Each structure stands twice: as C-alpha cells, then as structure tokens.
Amino acid sequence: MADLLTRPFSWLNLLYISLAAVIMLGIVLFFVTYAIYFERKVIGWIQIRYGPNRVGPKGLLQTVADVFKLLIKEDIIPEKADKALFRIGPMLAYLPAFAVIAVIPYSEKIQFADVNVGILYYAALSSITITGILLGGWASNNKYAIMGGMRSVAQMISYEVPLIMSFLGIVIMTGSLNLIDIVEAQKDSTWFIFPQIIGFITFLIAGNAELNRTPFDLPEAENELVAGYFVEYSGFRFAFYYLTEYVYVFAMASLMTVLFLGGWDAPFGLDFIPGIIWFILKFMLLVFYLFWVRATFPRVKTNQLMGFAWKVLIPVALFNVLLTAVLKILNVY
C-alpha cells in the first residue's frame, strides 16, 4: 500500500489511491463515532455517572443519532458574517487533520505514504488548522467567536513550539525524519519512551493543548465564550469543527505510538501477534489517557496556560534537545 504514491500516473493507480483514501476516511469516521461514545462512557465511569445508555444496545448508537441530528439541522449563516470565509473555515480546519494521517505507518505493510520527511510533513500540515479556526472566529462577526479564535491561535502556536521540540531528540538519535525509520530504530534497541521520557511527557502535555482539550480548552470555554470560535456555526459546518478535534486525537495518538512506543514493534518477543494489533493496543492506551485527563482535571486560567508553555514547557523541551545532543556526541546513544 505504501508504494501507491510512487507508481507512475495512470487512471488505475488513481482509482487505487482514491479507494485507499475512502477506506481510510471510513476507518477514521468509525473511530470518531465510537471515540465520542467511549469518551462519554469513560467520563461517566470516572465521575460515577451512566453515560449514553438509551439509543441502541447500551447506548452504542447514541453518537450515530447525534451525527444524524447535526446533518438535518438548518445551516445558518449570520447576516453580517463574511460568508465566503465562514464557509471556508471548517473545511480549512478539517482537511489538514485528515491529510496528516497519510504519513502514519500502522504496520510494516499498512502505510499510505513513505515520506522521507514524515515528521516535518505532519508539523507543517497540522499548523494549517490554526488558520481554519481563526477564519471561523473572524468571519462570524461575533465578539465571543473572535476572542475564541484569537485564544486558539495564541495557544496552538505557543504549544506547537514545545510539541515540535519534544521529538527533536528522536530525530537526533535516529538521524532521520522518516517515521518508518524511527520505528525500525526502536526494534534494534529500546522504545524511545525510555531514553526520551522528558520528550514523551512534553509531547503528552503539548499535544493535549494542541487539541484544545480539557484542561486546555479555553478557546471553547462555555462559561466565558459560550462556545468560542464556532459559536455561530450549526449543522454540518459545526460538525466539521467537532470532527477535526477527534481526527487529531486519532492522528496525535498514532504519532505518539510511532515516535515513542515502537509503533507495531512487539514487546517481550511476542512477534507471533500481528504488528497491527500491537499498534492498536498502544494507540488505544494513549486515547484513554486523553479521555482520562478530560474527566479529571479542571480548566486552567489563560495566564496559567500561556505561562506554563513559555516558562516551563519550552525550557524543558530545549533542555531535552541539548541533553540528547550531548549524549549523542558522547556515543551514549
């Protein structure tokens, strides 16, 4: 599957690529549908509540019903909004979220694009989502939406710095930006979560902030901004913004699995179990972490959020890069 993009152009190859994209989209949408369901169940379990339990057996169709409700809602555009930008915003936020998934290797055989600069591709494309969020807030012509958009830009740019710096240590250790090479390097020694524990913790925190999830969900703070940058959106346009967050949960957990947990590499010599199974298990553990954090921690204040990024997280990430470089020079790695 990984060589689809390297074959000479033909209509048959184009059909294969399109089918692969449709299959991947179906997998991601299935994940989003039941990630929302299980998140609500996990939060209910932690907070001693039931969670969804009405629509379908044990509430399994609750998210399906919610999606259907969004799709049939009236599509409302405020009279004084910038209508062109208002329409573009949700698409510009969602498309990069789906595009970054193309470079994630899920096993030795399941990978859509073997890109030599896979990490750089991920970092570059995910940054475009910031533009989509800002456009949505600005185009709405609503003070709460604009404030939410500006908060989101400040937050995502601030936390993108330590996020990228957190995996520079891995780049130094492996000498490669290729995600497949990084997984192969972990097979020969140990998973990078151990020598790069500082980078891993930095990634966990910065990644959560990049997703605008609790306790870093200030751009959407309902008690301050009603709903933040998408307050004026309804129906399927709102669904695009909502979908973007959960697609990034999929992408972020997948990237962490590849970078720090060995990807599809089997622990304890259990190679008889298919690599994709190991990838899914590690992936689900990280997704559970994101759900657990949302159910556990209260929202921080804006000054705490920004101060933590610039005064704590960035210096720690920089220290990790310098430490890794010194150990690399000393041939410890």
Short mmCIF file of C-alpha atoms in Angstrom, two decimals, residues 155 159 163 202-217 252 256 289-290 293-294 297:
data_model
loop_
_atom_site.label_atom_id
_atom_site.label_comp_id
_atom_site.label_asym_id
_atom_site.label_seq_id
_atom_site.Cartn_x
_atom_site.Cartn_y
_atom_site.Cartn_z
CA GLN A 155 -2.47 28.69 22.43
CA TYR A 159 2.31 24.85 22.36
CA LEU A 163 5.49 19.90 20.66
CA THR A 202 6.40 17.17 26.96
CA PHE A 203 4.60 15.70 23.95
CA LEU A 204 1.72 14.43 26.11
CA ILE A 205 1.11 17.87 27.61
CA ALA A 206 1.73 19.95 24.49
CA GLY A 207 -0.31 17.54 22.36
CA ASN A 208 -3.28 17.89 24.70
CA ALA A 209 -3.01 21.67 24.45
CA GLU A 210 -2.75 21.49 20.65
CA LEU A 211 -6.03 19.56 20.60
CA ASN A 212 -7.76 22.31 22.65
CA ARG A 213 -8.95 19.66 25.07
CA THR A 214 -9.50 19.88 28.82
CA PRO A 215 -7.74 21.31 30.81
CA PHE A 216 -6.58 23.47 27.89
CA ASP A 217 -9.98 24.09 26.25
CA MET A 252 -1.81 12.54 17.65
CA MET A 256 2.97 9.17 19.69
CA TYR A 289 -5.12 8.89 28.55
CA LEU A 290 -6.74 11.82 26.68
CA VAL A 293 -7.36 13.80 31.54
CA ARG A 294 -10.59 15.39 30.35
CA PHE A 297 -8.51 17.99 35.61
#
